[in-house]
Amino acid sequence: MEHMEQRLIAWVEEQNENNVSITNSVVKEMAKQLYEDLRKSSAYIDVKPFSASCGWFDRFKRRHGLTSFSKSKTVDENSDTVSRSSIMGHMEQRLISWLEEQNENNVRVTNSTVKDMAKQLYEDLQKSNPDVDAKPFNASCGWFDRFKRRHGFTSFTNKSKTVDENCTLDNFMDAFRALINENSYSPKQVFNLQETELFWKRMPSKMFLSTDQESGIKSQNDHCTLLLGGNAAGDYRIKPLLVCHTDAPTVLLGSSEAHLPVIWRSSNTGFITAKIFGDYFVSQLHQELKAYCENEGLPFKILLLLDMDLAYPPNLVDLSNNIRVLFLPTKIPASIQPMDQGVITMFKSCYFHQLFTKLISGTEVKGESFATDFLNSFDLKMAIDVIAEAWTQLSEQVMREAWRQIWPEILEDSENYLINGDINGVRLSILDMAKAAGFTEVDERDVEDLIESHSFERSNDNSQEIKIEHEETGDSTSGSDQQIKEEHQIGTWNSASDSDQQIKEEHQIRIGNSASNNESVRTLSTETLFQICHLGDQMISLIDENDPDRERSSQVAIHFQNVLACYRELYREKIEHADHISANTFSIKYE
């Protein structure tokens, strides 16, 4: 894998030097070709096939500092001119070399030491390139988080990387099986979480729905990061963690955070930070997995597989007596990462299938102009609903099949399920809907690129804005390692309950206060519930009286009744409660 990536980087640089335009799909195809060439050689004959998944692609770009393929990652050392981004790249390369040297000499380094060295190296490069108009660099916490994510660093307290560089696939698989056997984990108790990015408003480029999309500019406003996962049994999907770059937007004001279909968090960059993941781990994830084990009658012991590229507090492995964390080393094939085995791709396919379904339903009535109007009105609240709907559409079979590479023993009695067939079917359905909506120029490659092009590419200006934002806010989402340790270090989970409740209450208060300043908290009054039920009955009657297809109208009526059942029950409860209060008041008044 390492040799393939080195050759791929060299190929990308060659294309850039020759001004050859390349896309994400082209790079992934070349990666598969290079990997296959290496696999066929005698030294790599036993290596498993490689599919160049979206998860691997995101990690590849982060590891090598790539954002887009329009320019080369590196700069000729003999070049007369060097850009500010080149100085930053050279500084980070020298910083990594310095860290490796400290580790080889067993020299302990801290976050502050690393930041100071980064500033010193940057200043040295500025002095050696006086013609470059480079802005001052102060090694902010925002840059530091991104630096660690790009290069796979987690903690600098002992070694710069927490996984042995020489760890092989066989070594990891042996350790994984040993943990399973020693602790008697069942497939229901082994989970995997993986982060992925989503541009929740993006459409195929050929639809040209806005000036921004036509010019290829990607707005950060529709960017978010999701944390998705489930267990090896395939019967449980963890509630998604959604991280956006802003606090609760206007469309969510008045909504109850506890009743959102996702766990809402925010950071200045829209990415998961170590502090966000630490809060999520000790509160939401712990409670959710504990409740699952209780419902299944299982002892509360969980093995959680995490990617090394995920941002997490350095003391994560010490935060729980019930959840054991096993990291997936960066140098082993991405094919063993469960959520990368079609789960995330299937989720994104389902997401855009739902989005196109909503779009075409209006386009058929109002024409092609509805598409632009629909996307202009499509907000984050609607996107959250689509995210939840797409996540629930993933079948147990899809979730279970994702574990075949890393834990084949649990699937010995089941047939090999080809998830790619389902993914292709969803993509073709999206293509059909796009053409039916009048966008005949959209083709299969456009749909494929839409689903796979979800890695946020920052320009230098955007990076500078994010850095300034971190400095002005004090980078509250990051914090020091010591602060994270003090906030999350706990002896037993019983002692963590007060802290968990405080975290939940603080977040709820924040959204509640915002709501009070802009709009009242949403409530379902008795009058509103009556109107909902009444309008539902009118809709059923209208269909029944006019649809000549009795079988169809009957099925729709049953569906409507089932959908409205929860509101009818809530209406009856409110009426009964009101009658009870009236009766008590009457008795007291005339007693």
XYZ file of C-alpha atoms in Angstrom:
591
model
C 0.000 0.000 0.000
C 2.802 2.422 0.921
C 4.691 1.707 -2.316
C 1.517 2.175 -4.345
C 0.821 5.570 -2.725
C 4.389 6.714 -3.384
C 4.032 5.812 -7.056
C 0.614 7.467 -7.179
C 2.020 10.720 -5.746
C 4.783 10.653 -8.372
C 2.191 10.085 -11.122
C 0.003 12.960 -9.873
C 3.006 15.300 -9.819
C 3.907 14.261 -13.368
C 0.379 15.044 -14.578
C 0.470 18.438 -12.887
C 3.868 19.279 -14.396
C 2.418 18.503 -17.828
C -0.764 20.508 -17.043
C -2.915 17.409 -17.502
C -6.317 17.803 -15.828
C -7.234 14.848 -13.591
C -10.325 14.100 -11.494
C -10.935 12.100 -8.330
C -12.210 9.158 -10.381
C -9.116 9.149 -12.597
C -6.808 9.176 -9.565
C -8.696 6.279 -7.958
C -8.534 4.252 -11.172
C -4.791 4.840 -11.368
C -4.441 3.793 -7.705
C -6.196 0.494 -8.427
C -4.034 -0.068 -11.509
C -0.786 0.606 -9.608
C -1.893 -1.588 -6.719
C -2.778 -4.434 -9.070
C 0.602 -4.150 -10.810
C 2.372 -4.408 -7.457
C 0.141 -7.262 -6.326
C 1.037 -9.319 -9.388
C 4.734 -9.010 -8.636
C 6.314 -11.790 -6.591
C 6.830 -9.654 -3.500
C 3.158 -8.774 -3.223
C 1.465 -11.974 -4.372
C -0.406 -12.557 -1.084
C -1.845 -9.027 -0.790
C -5.649 -8.821 -0.945
C -7.488 -6.905 -3.703
C -7.816 -3.135 -3.342
C -10.935 -1.197 -4.380
C -9.785 2.427 -3.835
C -12.765 3.180 -1.609
C -13.878 6.705 -0.712
C -12.622 6.181 2.826
C -9.138 5.255 1.623
C -9.169 8.198 -0.818
C -10.002 10.716 1.929
C -7.274 9.310 4.166
C -4.770 9.263 1.274
C -5.315 12.958 0.601
C -5.050 13.819 4.290
C -1.856 11.788 4.740
C -0.127 13.511 1.830
C -1.586 17.000 2.273
C -3.537 16.918 -0.991
C -6.653 19.062 -1.385
C -7.217 19.106 -5.139
C -5.383 17.704 -8.146
C -5.149 20.916 -10.124
C -1.714 21.602 -8.665
C 1.164 19.472 -7.538
C 1.518 18.719 -3.865
C 5.216 19.552 -3.795
C 7.371 22.307 -5.239
C 10.670 22.066 -7.052
C 13.409 22.817 -4.559
C 15.341 24.747 -7.258
C 12.392 26.952 -8.200
C 13.052 30.708 -8.076
C 9.628 31.459 -6.607
C 7.858 29.765 -3.766
C 4.232 30.388 -2.711
C 2.996 30.737 0.848
C 1.296 27.313 0.597
C 4.655 25.872 -0.501
C 6.365 27.356 2.555
C 3.668 25.793 4.715
C 4.158 22.431 3.010
C 7.944 22.530 3.408
C 7.578 23.576 7.040
C 5.295 20.620 7.813
C 7.674 18.196 6.078
C 10.584 19.483 8.164
C 8.434 19.376 11.298
C 7.612 15.709 10.686
C 11.313 14.919 10.208
C 12.094 16.709 13.462
C 9.380 14.738 15.308
C 10.722 11.454 13.980
C 14.200 12.421 15.153
C 12.904 13.217 18.655
C 11.128 9.867 18.817
C 14.212 7.959 17.694
C 16.154 9.630 20.517
C 13.292 9.046 23.009
C 12.968 12.799 23.582
C 9.599 13.751 25.079
C 7.757 16.532 23.230
C 4.530 18.348 24.092
C 1.937 20.166 21.990
C 3.491 23.523 22.921
C 6.948 22.303 21.922
C 5.674 21.159 18.521
C 3.904 24.486 17.904
C 7.017 26.481 18.847
C 9.142 24.394 16.497
C 6.575 24.908 13.698
C 6.774 28.694 14.113
C 10.573 28.594 14.150
C 10.736 26.477 10.979
C 8.208 28.749 9.234
C 10.234 31.857 10.099
C 13.431 30.216 8.821
C 11.748 29.422 5.498
C 10.424 32.985 5.235
C 13.921 34.383 5.705
C 15.334 32.068 3.037
C 12.548 33.120 0.610
C 12.346 36.930 1.023
C 10.495 37.367 -2.286
C 7.463 35.487 -0.990
C 4.704 37.675 0.412
C 3.776 35.190 3.150
C 1.567 36.212 6.034
C 2.672 35.631 9.639
C 2.096 32.150 11.017
C 1.412 31.641 14.729
C 0.700 27.877 14.848
C -2.914 28.260 15.980
C -4.879 25.406 17.498
C -6.935 25.190 14.306
C -3.843 24.626 12.174
C -2.511 22.164 14.767
C -5.681 20.018 14.612
C -5.565 19.933 10.820
C -1.823 19.134 10.830
C -2.361 16.140 13.111
C -5.308 14.924 11.026
C -3.399 15.257 7.745
C -0.390 13.307 8.957
C -2.048 10.787 11.279
C -0.709 12.176 14.573
C -2.746 11.734 17.748
C -0.497 12.475 20.729
C 3.034 13.746 21.271
C 3.380 12.746 24.914
C 5.434 9.609 24.225
C 5.625 8.838 20.515
C 4.332 10.950 17.698
C 2.216 8.061 16.422
C 0.356 5.583 18.576
C 0.738 2.621 16.231
C 3.904 0.728 15.403
C 5.050 1.723 11.915
C 5.944 -1.936 11.241
C 2.487 -3.258 12.107
C 1.380 -5.638 9.357
C -2.053 -6.866 8.406
C -1.298 -10.287 9.893
C -0.173 -8.714 13.178
C -3.346 -6.690 13.425
C -5.635 -9.587 12.535
C -3.938 -11.741 15.185
C -4.472 -9.020 17.789
C -8.104 -8.591 16.731
C -8.897 -12.311 16.971
C -7.089 -12.552 20.311
C -9.251 -9.772 21.749
C -12.410 -11.446 20.448
C -11.495 -14.817 21.946
C -10.123 -13.561 25.265
C -13.161 -11.392 26.005
C -15.814 -13.572 24.300
C -17.197 -10.687 22.256
C -20.232 -11.601 20.173
C -20.883 -9.913 16.789
C -23.488 -7.771 18.562
C -20.770 -6.332 20.822
C -18.196 -5.379 18.179
C -18.708 -1.942 16.593
C -16.996 0.276 14.059
C -17.284 4.054 13.616
C -16.062 5.973 10.577
C -16.266 9.663 9.692
C -17.223 10.922 6.269
C -17.946 14.294 4.730
C -21.185 15.296 3.044
C -22.115 18.279 0.907
C -25.803 17.967 1.609
C -26.954 20.357 -1.138
C -24.663 19.356 -3.985
C -26.041 18.386 -7.390
C -24.413 16.988 -10.563
C -22.309 19.702 -12.203
C -24.171 19.466 -15.524
C -27.394 20.596 -13.893
C -25.869 24.089 -13.406
C -28.302 25.035 -10.689
C -26.262 27.984 -9.438
C -23.349 30.182 -10.394
C -21.254 28.663 -7.618
C -21.805 25.119 -8.807
C -21.334 26.060 -12.447
C -17.903 27.495 -11.695
C -16.937 24.549 -9.561
C -16.826 26.527 -6.303
C -17.802 24.431 -3.288
C -19.532 26.397 -0.546
C -18.674 25.567 3.045
C -22.244 26.392 4.034
C -23.520 23.024 2.804
C -20.604 21.022 4.208
C -20.855 18.768 7.246
C -19.049 15.796 8.751
C -20.882 12.631 9.770
C -19.783 9.842 12.084
C -21.509 6.612 11.053
C -21.245 3.117 12.443
C -22.835 -0.137 13.498
C -22.069 -3.599 14.836
C -20.843 -6.795 13.196
C -24.226 -8.478 13.646
C -25.725 -5.813 11.379
C -28.764 -5.389 13.624
C -27.848 -2.006 15.107
C -26.916 1.298 13.484
C -25.501 3.951 15.805
C -27.294 7.303 15.792
C -25.267 9.542 13.436
C -23.091 12.310 14.849
C -23.430 15.429 12.673
C -20.846 18.223 12.921
C -21.405 21.529 11.111
C -19.415 24.748 11.085
C -22.097 26.744 12.896
C -24.188 26.512 16.039
C -27.860 25.581 15.752
C -29.122 27.401 12.617
C -32.369 29.314 12.448
C -34.254 26.389 10.911
C -33.552 24.278 14.029
C -34.459 26.908 16.599
C -37.283 25.689 18.805
C -36.564 22.043 18.013
C -35.715 19.667 20.828
C -32.119 18.498 20.497
C -32.931 15.182 22.176
C -35.515 14.411 19.481
C -33.351 15.171 16.453
C -32.601 12.037 14.385
C -28.889 12.935 14.618
C -26.565 14.103 17.392
C -25.860 17.751 16.648
C -22.477 19.337 17.309
C -20.581 22.260 15.784
C -16.982 23.333 15.252
C -15.443 26.310 13.497
C -14.346 24.148 10.579
C -17.229 21.702 10.401
C -14.926 18.786 11.232
C -14.870 16.460 14.230
C -12.350 17.697 16.801
C -10.782 15.767 19.663
C -12.949 17.597 22.190
C -16.158 16.927 20.254
C -15.322 13.245 19.988
C -14.397 13.096 23.686
C -17.734 14.652 24.703
C -19.593 12.330 22.353
C -17.742 9.255 23.595
C -18.353 9.779 27.324
C -21.978 10.864 26.981
C -23.985 9.943 23.894
C -22.108 6.873 22.655
C -21.728 5.339 26.106
C -25.415 5.729 26.942
C -26.553 4.467 23.540
C -24.427 1.313 23.633
C -25.323 0.648 27.264
C -29.044 0.831 26.422
C -28.527 -1.482 23.435
C -26.787 -4.121 25.567
C -29.544 -3.937 28.186
C -32.254 -4.376 25.543
C -30.418 -7.363 24.057
C -29.735 -8.939 27.455
C -25.970 -8.699 26.906
C -23.234 -7.712 29.349
C -22.136 -4.145 28.746
C -18.760 -4.777 27.136
C -17.990 -3.357 23.706
C -15.054 -3.599 21.316
C -14.932 -0.425 19.216
C -12.789 -0.234 16.061
C -11.657 3.276 15.137
C -9.638 4.717 12.297
C -6.314 6.300 13.244
C -7.226 9.357 11.121
C -10.129 10.244 13.394
C -9.504 13.127 15.811
C -9.786 11.906 19.402
C -8.401 12.810 22.848
C -5.059 11.151 23.653
C -6.484 9.364 26.698
C -9.435 7.870 24.814
C -8.515 4.279 25.654
C -8.708 5.145 29.368
C -12.146 6.776 29.305
C -14.270 3.661 29.720
C -14.182 0.373 31.566
C -16.915 -0.933 29.257
C -15.852 0.225 25.786
C -12.487 -1.060 24.626
C -10.960 0.845 21.706
C -8.892 -0.878 19.020
C -7.291 1.374 16.411
C -6.961 0.384 12.777
C -3.329 1.148 11.800
C -2.861 3.519 8.887
C -0.560 1.246 6.878
C -2.800 -1.792 6.621
C -5.222 -2.126 3.661
C -8.355 0.003 3.811
C -10.296 -3.083 2.728
C -10.625 -4.216 6.355
C -12.297 -0.981 7.516
C -15.921 -2.212 7.851
C -17.772 1.044 7.156
C -15.662 1.532 4.012
C -16.917 -1.744 2.534
C -19.881 -0.156 0.791
C -21.761 1.088 3.867
C -20.844 4.767 3.535
C -21.143 4.680 -0.260
C -24.555 3.026 0.019
C -25.635 5.644 2.578
C -24.648 8.521 0.277
C -26.350 6.815 -2.655
C -29.549 6.506 -0.616
C -29.214 10.130 0.529
C -29.111 11.501 -3.006
C -31.782 9.058 -4.121
C -34.101 10.548 -1.487
C -33.060 14.065 -2.474
C -33.812 13.428 -6.152
C -37.103 11.762 -5.237
C -38.209 14.964 -3.506
C -36.909 17.080 -6.369
C -38.621 15.133 -9.150
C -41.961 15.000 -7.334
C -42.210 18.778 -7.723
C -40.533 18.996 -11.117
C -43.166 16.724 -12.680
C -45.841 19.216 -11.631
C -44.077 22.603 -11.854
C -41.433 22.022 -14.531
C -37.646 22.299 -14.560
C -37.650 25.681 -12.791
C -38.773 23.872 -9.640
C -35.317 22.307 -9.271
C -33.671 25.674 -8.628
C -36.475 26.756 -6.292
C -36.288 23.460 -4.435
C -32.539 23.668 -3.807
C -32.807 27.297 -2.755
C -35.362 26.302 -0.117
C -33.629 23.045 0.854
C -32.191 23.772 4.302
C -30.271 21.883 6.946
C -33.403 20.773 8.778
C -34.637 19.067 5.607
C -31.164 17.607 5.032
C -31.151 16.096 8.529
C -34.450 14.374 7.779
C -33.031 12.977 4.531
C -29.859 11.840 6.348
C -31.948 9.972 8.912
C -34.139 8.404 6.238
C -31.128 7.291 4.162
C -29.381 5.814 7.222
C -32.420 3.737 8.178
C -32.673 2.391 4.617
C -29.422 0.443 4.960
C -30.386 -3.188 5.440
C -29.054 -5.555 8.074
C -27.471 -7.543 5.263
C -25.496 -4.511 4.052
C -24.274 -3.699 7.562
C -23.278 -7.309 8.272
C -21.535 -7.929 4.942
C -19.180 -5.011 5.647
C -17.371 -7.199 8.207
C -16.509 -10.044 5.825
C -12.898 -8.917 5.255
C -11.973 -8.352 8.886
C -14.109 -11.066 10.533
C -14.992 -13.689 7.885
C -15.777 -16.378 10.488
C -19.127 -14.784 11.397
C -20.271 -14.938 7.752
C -19.205 -18.486 6.898
C -22.804 -19.722 6.757
C -24.090 -16.862 4.588
C -23.663 -16.254 0.882
C -21.325 -13.540 -0.329
C -23.588 -10.510 -0.733
C -22.557 -8.169 -3.564
C -23.375 -4.729 -2.213
C -21.994 -3.038 -5.342
C -24.986 -4.359 -7.256
C -27.367 -2.521 -4.932
C -25.257 0.641 -5.096
C -25.276 0.592 -8.904
C -29.029 0.056 -8.863
C -29.556 3.143 -6.696
C -27.249 5.192 -8.916
C -29.122 4.177 -12.060
C -32.370 5.138 -10.359
C -30.906 8.576 -9.571
C -29.857 8.927 -13.212
C -33.346 8.009 -14.418
C -34.907 10.595 -12.108
C -32.472 13.307 -13.254
C -33.362 12.642 -16.887
C -37.066 12.491 -16.063
C -36.722 15.917 -14.441
C -35.409 17.291 -17.746
C -31.664 17.139 -17.106
C -30.863 14.915 -20.070
C -27.141 15.793 -20.164
C -26.483 14.102 -16.817
C -24.778 10.717 -17.286
C -23.609 7.826 -15.107
C -20.192 9.392 -14.466
C -21.879 12.567 -13.181
C -23.896 10.561 -10.665
C -20.812 8.600 -9.615
C -18.799 11.795 -9.136
C -21.675 13.333 -7.176
C -21.667 10.501 -4.663
C -17.887 10.219 -4.389
C -16.869 13.902 -4.519
C -17.369 14.619 -0.834
C -13.981 15.743 0.387
C -13.929 19.421 1.320
C -11.307 21.315 -0.660
C -10.183 24.567 1.001
C -8.592 27.405 -0.857
C -5.772 29.368 0.770
C -8.203 32.183 1.511
C -10.629 29.848 3.211
C -7.847 28.296 5.278
C -6.735 31.740 6.387
C -10.295 32.680 7.372
C -10.647 29.496 9.398
C -7.304 30.155 11.097
C -8.331 33.703 12.030
C -11.669 32.425 13.332
C -9.853 29.959 15.605
C -7.596 32.707 16.931
C -10.468 35.085 17.649
C -12.539 32.470 19.439
C -9.623 30.928 21.299
C -10.304 27.654 19.468
C -12.724 26.481 22.108
C -13.375 23.277 20.231
C -9.813 22.071 20.576
C -8.275 22.806 23.945
C -5.104 21.290 25.300
C -4.518 17.622 25.929
C -4.449 18.306 29.653
C -7.823 20.047 29.517
C -9.360 17.128 27.658
C -7.889 14.735 30.179
C -9.272 16.722 33.100
C -12.714 16.955 31.500
C -13.016 13.299 30.479
C -10.804 11.220 32.793
C -13.139 9.130 34.987
C -12.691 6.186 37.285
C -16.012 4.440 36.747
C -18.990 5.193 34.567
C -21.225 5.777 37.587
C -19.144 8.807 38.502
C -19.499 10.138 34.954
C -23.267 10.443 35.021
C -23.306 13.943 36.527
C -20.745 15.139 34.003
C -22.704 13.595 31.129
C -25.888 15.271 32.307
C -24.095 18.603 32.584
C -22.803 18.313 29.015
C -26.310 17.532 27.788
C -27.898 20.357 29.773
C -25.329 22.911 28.617
C -25.938 22.025 24.964
C -29.701 22.048 25.464
C -29.544 25.441 27.195
C -27.527 26.878 24.322
C -30.114 25.872 21.747
C -32.948 26.893 24.066
C -31.521 30.362 24.632
C -31.070 30.856 20.922
C -34.648 29.857 20.363
C -35.972 32.287 22.939
C -34.257 35.153 21.158
C -35.668 34.334 17.745
C -38.840 32.280 18.014
C -40.859 30.456 20.610
C -40.256 26.793 21.312
C -42.426 24.622 19.085
C -45.367 22.913 20.717
C -48.210 20.703 19.520
C -51.351 22.222 20.967
C -54.688 20.416 21.058
C -55.961 22.714 18.305
C -52.939 22.014 16.095
C -53.262 18.249 16.590
C -56.955 18.403 15.676
C -56.103 20.319 12.501
C -53.423 17.755 11.542
C -55.851 14.854 11.952
C -58.645 16.718 10.170
C -56.470 17.610 7.169
C -55.284 14.002 7.015
C -58.873 12.785 6.887
C -59.647 15.300 4.151
C -56.681 14.068 2.106
C -57.822 10.452 2.437
C -61.376 11.384 1.412
C -60.148 13.387 -1.589
C -58.101 10.441 -2.859
C -60.881 7.941 -2.185
C -63.468 9.995 -4.077
C -61.348 10.674 -7.171
C -58.849 7.840 -7.689
C -60.303 5.198 -10.068
C -57.728 2.658 -8.859
C -59.378 1.312 -5.698
C -56.457 -0.911 -4.769
C -54.046 2.003 -4.917
C -56.296 4.405 -3.005
C -56.891 1.762 -0.341
C -53.153 1.245 0.170
C -52.592 5.006 0.389
C -55.399 5.341 2.937
C -53.876 2.608 5.113
C -50.475 4.269 4.867
C -51.901 7.680 5.824
C -53.750 6.198 8.777
C -50.583 4.542 10.041
C -48.607 7.759 9.647
C -51.216 9.820 11.501
C -51.743 7.259 14.271
C -49.137 8.827 16.581
C -50.774 12.265 16.260
C -54.266 10.845 16.871
C -52.995 9.115 20.013
C -51.340 12.321 21.207
C -54.574 14.242 20.537
C -56.619 11.732 22.563
C -54.158 11.963 25.447
C -54.388 15.754 25.495
C -58.200 15.633 25.428
C -58.302 13.096 28.267
C -55.807 15.145 30.265
C -57.856 18.310 29.723
C -61.058 16.520 30.811
C -59.273 15.194 33.914
C -58.106 18.689 34.883
C -61.585 20.120 34.297
C -63.174 17.424 36.460
C -60.722 18.026 39.314
C -61.225 21.769 39.106
C -65.003 21.336 39.203
C -64.814 19.060 42.245
C -62.612 21.424 44.193
C -64.694 24.423 43.323
C -67.991 22.985 44.530
C -66.784 20.647 47.246
